[in-house]
C-alpha positions as semicolon CSV with decimal commas, in nm:
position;residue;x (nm);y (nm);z (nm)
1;X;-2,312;0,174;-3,584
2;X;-2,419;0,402;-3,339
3;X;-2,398;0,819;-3,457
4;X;-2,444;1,124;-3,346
5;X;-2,557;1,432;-3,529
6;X;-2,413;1,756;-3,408
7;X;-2,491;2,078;-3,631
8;X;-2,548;1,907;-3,944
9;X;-2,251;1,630;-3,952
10;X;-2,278;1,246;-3,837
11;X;-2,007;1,167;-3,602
12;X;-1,985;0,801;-3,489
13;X;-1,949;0,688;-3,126
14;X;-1,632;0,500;-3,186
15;X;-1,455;0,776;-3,344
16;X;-1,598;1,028;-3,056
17;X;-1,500;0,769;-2,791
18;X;-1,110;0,727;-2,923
19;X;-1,123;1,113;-2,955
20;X;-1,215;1,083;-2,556
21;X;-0,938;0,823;-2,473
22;X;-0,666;1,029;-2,674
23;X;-0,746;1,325;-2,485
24;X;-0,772;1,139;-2,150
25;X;-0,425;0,949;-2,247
26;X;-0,298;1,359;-2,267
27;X;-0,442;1,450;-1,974
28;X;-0,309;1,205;-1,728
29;X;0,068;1,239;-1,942
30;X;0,020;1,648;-1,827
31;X;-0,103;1,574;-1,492
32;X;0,138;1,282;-1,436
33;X;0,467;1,503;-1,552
34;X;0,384;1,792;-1,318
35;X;0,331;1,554;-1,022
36;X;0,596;1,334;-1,038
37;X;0,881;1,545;-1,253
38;X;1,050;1,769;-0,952
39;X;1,023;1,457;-0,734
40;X;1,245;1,243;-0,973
41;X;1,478;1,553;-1,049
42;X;1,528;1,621;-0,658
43;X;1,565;1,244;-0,617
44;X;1,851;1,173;-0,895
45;X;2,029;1,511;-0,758
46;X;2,062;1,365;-0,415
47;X;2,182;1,007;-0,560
48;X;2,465;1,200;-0,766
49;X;2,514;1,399;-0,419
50;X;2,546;1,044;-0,225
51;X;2,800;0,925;-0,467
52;X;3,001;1,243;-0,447
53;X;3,025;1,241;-0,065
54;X;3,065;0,867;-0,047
55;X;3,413;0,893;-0,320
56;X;3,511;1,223;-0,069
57;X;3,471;0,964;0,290
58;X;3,642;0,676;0,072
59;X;3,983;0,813;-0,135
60;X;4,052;0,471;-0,177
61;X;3,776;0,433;-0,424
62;X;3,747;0,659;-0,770
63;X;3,454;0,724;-0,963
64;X;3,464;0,423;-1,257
65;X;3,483;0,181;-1,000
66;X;3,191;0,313;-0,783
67;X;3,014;0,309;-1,100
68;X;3,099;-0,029;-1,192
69;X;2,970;-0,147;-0,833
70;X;2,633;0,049;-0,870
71;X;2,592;-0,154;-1,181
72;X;2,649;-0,490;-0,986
73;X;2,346;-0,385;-0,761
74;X;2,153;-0,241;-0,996
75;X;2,215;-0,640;-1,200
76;X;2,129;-0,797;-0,889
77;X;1,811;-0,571;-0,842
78;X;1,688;-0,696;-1,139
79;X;1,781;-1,044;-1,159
80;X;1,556;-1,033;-0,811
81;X;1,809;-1,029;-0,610
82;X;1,804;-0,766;-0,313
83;X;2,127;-0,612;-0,246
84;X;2,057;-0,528;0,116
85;X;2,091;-0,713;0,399
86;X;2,351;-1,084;0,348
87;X;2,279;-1,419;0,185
88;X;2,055;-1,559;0,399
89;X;1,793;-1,339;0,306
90;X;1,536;-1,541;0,176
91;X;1,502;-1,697;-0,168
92;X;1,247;-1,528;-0,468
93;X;1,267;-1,909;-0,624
94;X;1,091;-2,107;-0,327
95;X;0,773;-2,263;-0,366
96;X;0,570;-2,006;-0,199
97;X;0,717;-1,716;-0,409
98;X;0,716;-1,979;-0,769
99;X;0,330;-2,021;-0,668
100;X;0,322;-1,616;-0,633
101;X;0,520;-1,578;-0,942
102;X;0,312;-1,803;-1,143
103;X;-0,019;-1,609;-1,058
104;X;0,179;-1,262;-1,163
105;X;0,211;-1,444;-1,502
106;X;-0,139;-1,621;-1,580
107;X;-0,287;-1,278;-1,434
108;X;-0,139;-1,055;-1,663
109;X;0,009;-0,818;-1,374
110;X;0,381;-0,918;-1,389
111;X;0,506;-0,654;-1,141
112;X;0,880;-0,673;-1,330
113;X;1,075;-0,741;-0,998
114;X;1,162;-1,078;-1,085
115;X;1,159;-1,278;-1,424
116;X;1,355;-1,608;-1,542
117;X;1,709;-1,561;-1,610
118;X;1,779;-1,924;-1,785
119;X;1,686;-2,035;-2,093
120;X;1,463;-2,312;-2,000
121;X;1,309;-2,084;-1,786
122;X;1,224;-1,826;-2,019
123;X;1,095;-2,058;-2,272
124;X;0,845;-2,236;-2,030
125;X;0,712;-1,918;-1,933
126;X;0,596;-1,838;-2,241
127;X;0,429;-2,147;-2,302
128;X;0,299;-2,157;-1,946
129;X;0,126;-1,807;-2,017
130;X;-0,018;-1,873;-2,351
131;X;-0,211;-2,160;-2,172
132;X;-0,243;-2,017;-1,856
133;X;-0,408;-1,719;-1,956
134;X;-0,705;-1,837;-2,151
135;X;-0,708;-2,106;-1,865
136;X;-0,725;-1,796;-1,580
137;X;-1,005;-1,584;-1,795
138;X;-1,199;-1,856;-1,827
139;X;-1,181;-1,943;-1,468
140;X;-1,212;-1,583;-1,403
141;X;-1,541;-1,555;-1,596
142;X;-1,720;-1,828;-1,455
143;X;-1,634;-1,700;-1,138
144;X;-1,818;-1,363;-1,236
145;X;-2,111;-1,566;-1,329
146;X;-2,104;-1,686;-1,022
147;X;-2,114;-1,359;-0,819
148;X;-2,389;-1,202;-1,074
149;X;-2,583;-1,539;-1,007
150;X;-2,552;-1,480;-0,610
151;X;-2,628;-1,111;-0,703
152;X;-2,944;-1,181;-0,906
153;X;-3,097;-1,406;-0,605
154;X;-2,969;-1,092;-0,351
155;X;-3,190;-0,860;-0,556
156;X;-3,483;-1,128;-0,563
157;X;-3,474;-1,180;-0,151
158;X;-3,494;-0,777;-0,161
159;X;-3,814;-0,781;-0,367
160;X;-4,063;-0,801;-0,087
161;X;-3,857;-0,572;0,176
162;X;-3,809;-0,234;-0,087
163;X;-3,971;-0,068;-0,381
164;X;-3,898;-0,221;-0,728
165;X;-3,696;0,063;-0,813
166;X;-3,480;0,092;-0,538
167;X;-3,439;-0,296;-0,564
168;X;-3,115;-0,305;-0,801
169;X;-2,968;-0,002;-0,672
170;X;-2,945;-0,143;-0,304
171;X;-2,821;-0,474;-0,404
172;X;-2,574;-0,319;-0,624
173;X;-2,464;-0,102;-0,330
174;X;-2,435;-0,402;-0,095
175;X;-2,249;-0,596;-0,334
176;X;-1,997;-0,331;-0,380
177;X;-1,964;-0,291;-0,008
178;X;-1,928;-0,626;0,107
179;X;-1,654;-0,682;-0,209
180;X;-1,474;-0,338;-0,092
181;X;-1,429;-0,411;0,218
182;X;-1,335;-0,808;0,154
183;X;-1,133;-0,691;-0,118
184;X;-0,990;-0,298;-0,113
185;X;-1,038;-0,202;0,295
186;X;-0,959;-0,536;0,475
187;X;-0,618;-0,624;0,279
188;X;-0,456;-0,308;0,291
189;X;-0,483;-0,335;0,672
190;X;-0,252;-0,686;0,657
191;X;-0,008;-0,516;0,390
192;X;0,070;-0,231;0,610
193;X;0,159;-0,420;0,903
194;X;0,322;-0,700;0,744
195;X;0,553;-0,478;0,500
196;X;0,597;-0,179;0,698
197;X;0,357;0,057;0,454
198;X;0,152;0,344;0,533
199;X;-0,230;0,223;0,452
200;X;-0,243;0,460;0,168
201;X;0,077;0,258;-0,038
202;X;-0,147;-0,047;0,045
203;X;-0,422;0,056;-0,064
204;X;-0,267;0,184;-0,341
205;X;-0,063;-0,157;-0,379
206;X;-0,391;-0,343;-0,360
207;X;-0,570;-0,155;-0,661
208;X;-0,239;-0,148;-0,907
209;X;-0,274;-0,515;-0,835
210;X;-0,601;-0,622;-0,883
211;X;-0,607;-0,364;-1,243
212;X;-0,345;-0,555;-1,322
213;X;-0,117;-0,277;-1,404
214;X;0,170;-0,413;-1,135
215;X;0,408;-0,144;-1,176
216;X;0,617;-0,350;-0,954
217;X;0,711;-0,077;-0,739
218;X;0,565;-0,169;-0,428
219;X;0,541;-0,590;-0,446
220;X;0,438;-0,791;-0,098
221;X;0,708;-1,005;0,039
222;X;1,001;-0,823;-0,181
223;X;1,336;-0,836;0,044
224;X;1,121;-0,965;0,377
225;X;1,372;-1,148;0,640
226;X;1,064;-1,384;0,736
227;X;1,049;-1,736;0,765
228;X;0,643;-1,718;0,678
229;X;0,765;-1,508;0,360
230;X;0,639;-1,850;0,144
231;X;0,302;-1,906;0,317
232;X;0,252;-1,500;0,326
233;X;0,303;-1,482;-0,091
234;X;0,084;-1,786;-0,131
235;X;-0,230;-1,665;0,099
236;X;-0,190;-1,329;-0,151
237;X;-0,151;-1,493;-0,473
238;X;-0,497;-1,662;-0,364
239;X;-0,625;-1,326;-0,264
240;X;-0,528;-1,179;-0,606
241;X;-0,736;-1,433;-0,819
242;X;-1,032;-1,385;-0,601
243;X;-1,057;-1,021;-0,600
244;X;-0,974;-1,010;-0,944
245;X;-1,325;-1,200;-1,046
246;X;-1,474;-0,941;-0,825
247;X;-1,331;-0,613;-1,024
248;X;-1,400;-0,763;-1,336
249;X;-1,710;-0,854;-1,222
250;X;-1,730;-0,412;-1,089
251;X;-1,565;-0,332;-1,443
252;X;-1,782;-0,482;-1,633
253;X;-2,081;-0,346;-1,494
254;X;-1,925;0,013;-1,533
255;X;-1,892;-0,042;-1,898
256;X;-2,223;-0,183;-1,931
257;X;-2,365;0,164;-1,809
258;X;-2,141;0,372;-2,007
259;X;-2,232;0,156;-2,323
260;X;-2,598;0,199;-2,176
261;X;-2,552;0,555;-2,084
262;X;-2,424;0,647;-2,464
263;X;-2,657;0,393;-2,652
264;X;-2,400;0,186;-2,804
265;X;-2,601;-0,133;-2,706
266;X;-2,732;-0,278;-3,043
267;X;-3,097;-0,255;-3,135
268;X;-3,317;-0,602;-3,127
269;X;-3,339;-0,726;-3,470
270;X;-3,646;-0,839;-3,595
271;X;-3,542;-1,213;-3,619
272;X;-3,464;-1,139;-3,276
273;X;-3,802;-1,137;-3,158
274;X;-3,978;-1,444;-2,967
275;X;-3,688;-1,567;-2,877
276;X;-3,426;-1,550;-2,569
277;X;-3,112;-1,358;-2,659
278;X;-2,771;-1,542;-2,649
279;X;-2,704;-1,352;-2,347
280;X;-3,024;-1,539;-2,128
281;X;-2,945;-1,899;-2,278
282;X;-2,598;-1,807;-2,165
283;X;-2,696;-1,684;-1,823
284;X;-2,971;-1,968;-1,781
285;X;-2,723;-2,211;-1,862
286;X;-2,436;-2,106;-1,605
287;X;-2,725;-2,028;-1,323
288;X;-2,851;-2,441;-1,379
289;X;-2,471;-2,563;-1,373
290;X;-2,416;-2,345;-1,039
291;X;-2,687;-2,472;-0,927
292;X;-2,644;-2,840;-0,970
């Protein structure tokens, strides 16, 4: 195991590292409250301000029952059910929105806007993740070996044209570029119109997304009166399990340079000499099946 020596004492990397991620967990709770604190305060003081002025407009109504109606929407909210607009408002159980659903699920993301209410549903979504998942990362890994592969030959064609050393940077850069704007610029452009969002909350939507954290507060096609709502969800569910090969694929690398950057990579064992690593049979062996 990696160490470091500082005035006399041997501190490991793993123990300096969850030092690092305990402090950065503080940090963003600090920054996080202050931000976001006064906005919920001044929001749930306006709510109980609504409900006062709508019991003074309505005498007919008292306060339990108001209450016992905001709990019937606030049921139906998260059953999936939108409380606005009438009945004809289209359904979260179609095909389109299943197929949607169903990538939320093998993703990881699960945005928490809508989840099976039966039995049998509940039950076959567990069993549908525990094999979907494993199914989705490995899908999701080959797929990365697939864009490293096409990366490797990008950095080869750019051999002749720059210096050795500026070689992997550029083709880096271009890679990130090209998946940035396929991926982070372009869709938050089709969000905004579509759902009525500024780009920012698209943007914004996109990354939660494709980190799979899904808070589920902004979720595309949530409460749309569209009859392209299905097709729309579908074309995004396919967007989500594309982009996400591509940001593990930009993850990935990012940790490989911080591991880099604090040595945690393991030294080459003797035995280890002479002979191609795991990692290159690995890599030779998914470059010969892409290429066949």
């Amino acid at each position: 195991m990696a160490q470091l020596r500082v005035t006399g004492a041997k501190f490991s990397w793993t123990t300096l590292l969850a030092l690092s991620q305990f402090i950065y967990l503080l940090l963003g709770a600090t920054v996080f409250q202050q931000l976001e604190r006064e906005a919920e305060s001044n929001n749930r003081n306006n709510f109980q301000l609504e409900k006062l002025y709508f019991l003074a407009n309505y005498t007919c109504l008292d306060g339990p029952a108001l209450e016992t109606f905001v709990k019937v929407i606030l049921d139906a909210w998260e059953n999936g059910v939108n409380p606005s607009g009438n009945s004809t408002n289209p359904s979260n159980w179609d095909f389109g929105s299943s197929f949607f659903f169903a990538g939320t699920v093998v993703t990881t993301i699960g945005y928490g806007n809508l989840s099976p209410t039966t039995f049998q549903g509940q039950v076959f979504c567990v069993f549908y993740a525990l094999c979907g998942i494993p199914l989705n990362l490995a899908f999701l890994n080959q797929l990365s070996k697939c864009l490293a592969f096409h990366l490797g030959r990008l950095e080869h064609n750019m051999v002749s044209m720059v210096p050795h050393k500026c070689m992997e940077v550029l083709a880096v850069s271009v890679f990130l570029l090209m998946g940035s704007v396929l991926f982070l610029i372009f869709p938050p452009i089709i969000f905004s119109y579509v759902e009525g969002w500024s780009y920012g909350e698209g943007f914004y939507y996109a990354f939660i997304t494709l980190s799979t954290i899904g808070f589920g507060d902004f979720v595309v096609g949530n409460g749309q009166d569209r009859q392209n709502v299905s097709v729309y969800r579908s074309l995004t569910a396919v967007w989500i399990i594309f982009a996400l090969a591509w940001l593990a694929l930009l993850l990935n690398m990012g940790a490989r340079i911080m591991e880099h950057f604090l040595g945690l990579k393991k030294p080459a064992t003797s035995g280890d000499e002479g002979r191609p690593s795991a990692r290159k049979q690995e890599e030779g062996l998914s470059q010969r099946a892409i290429q066949q």
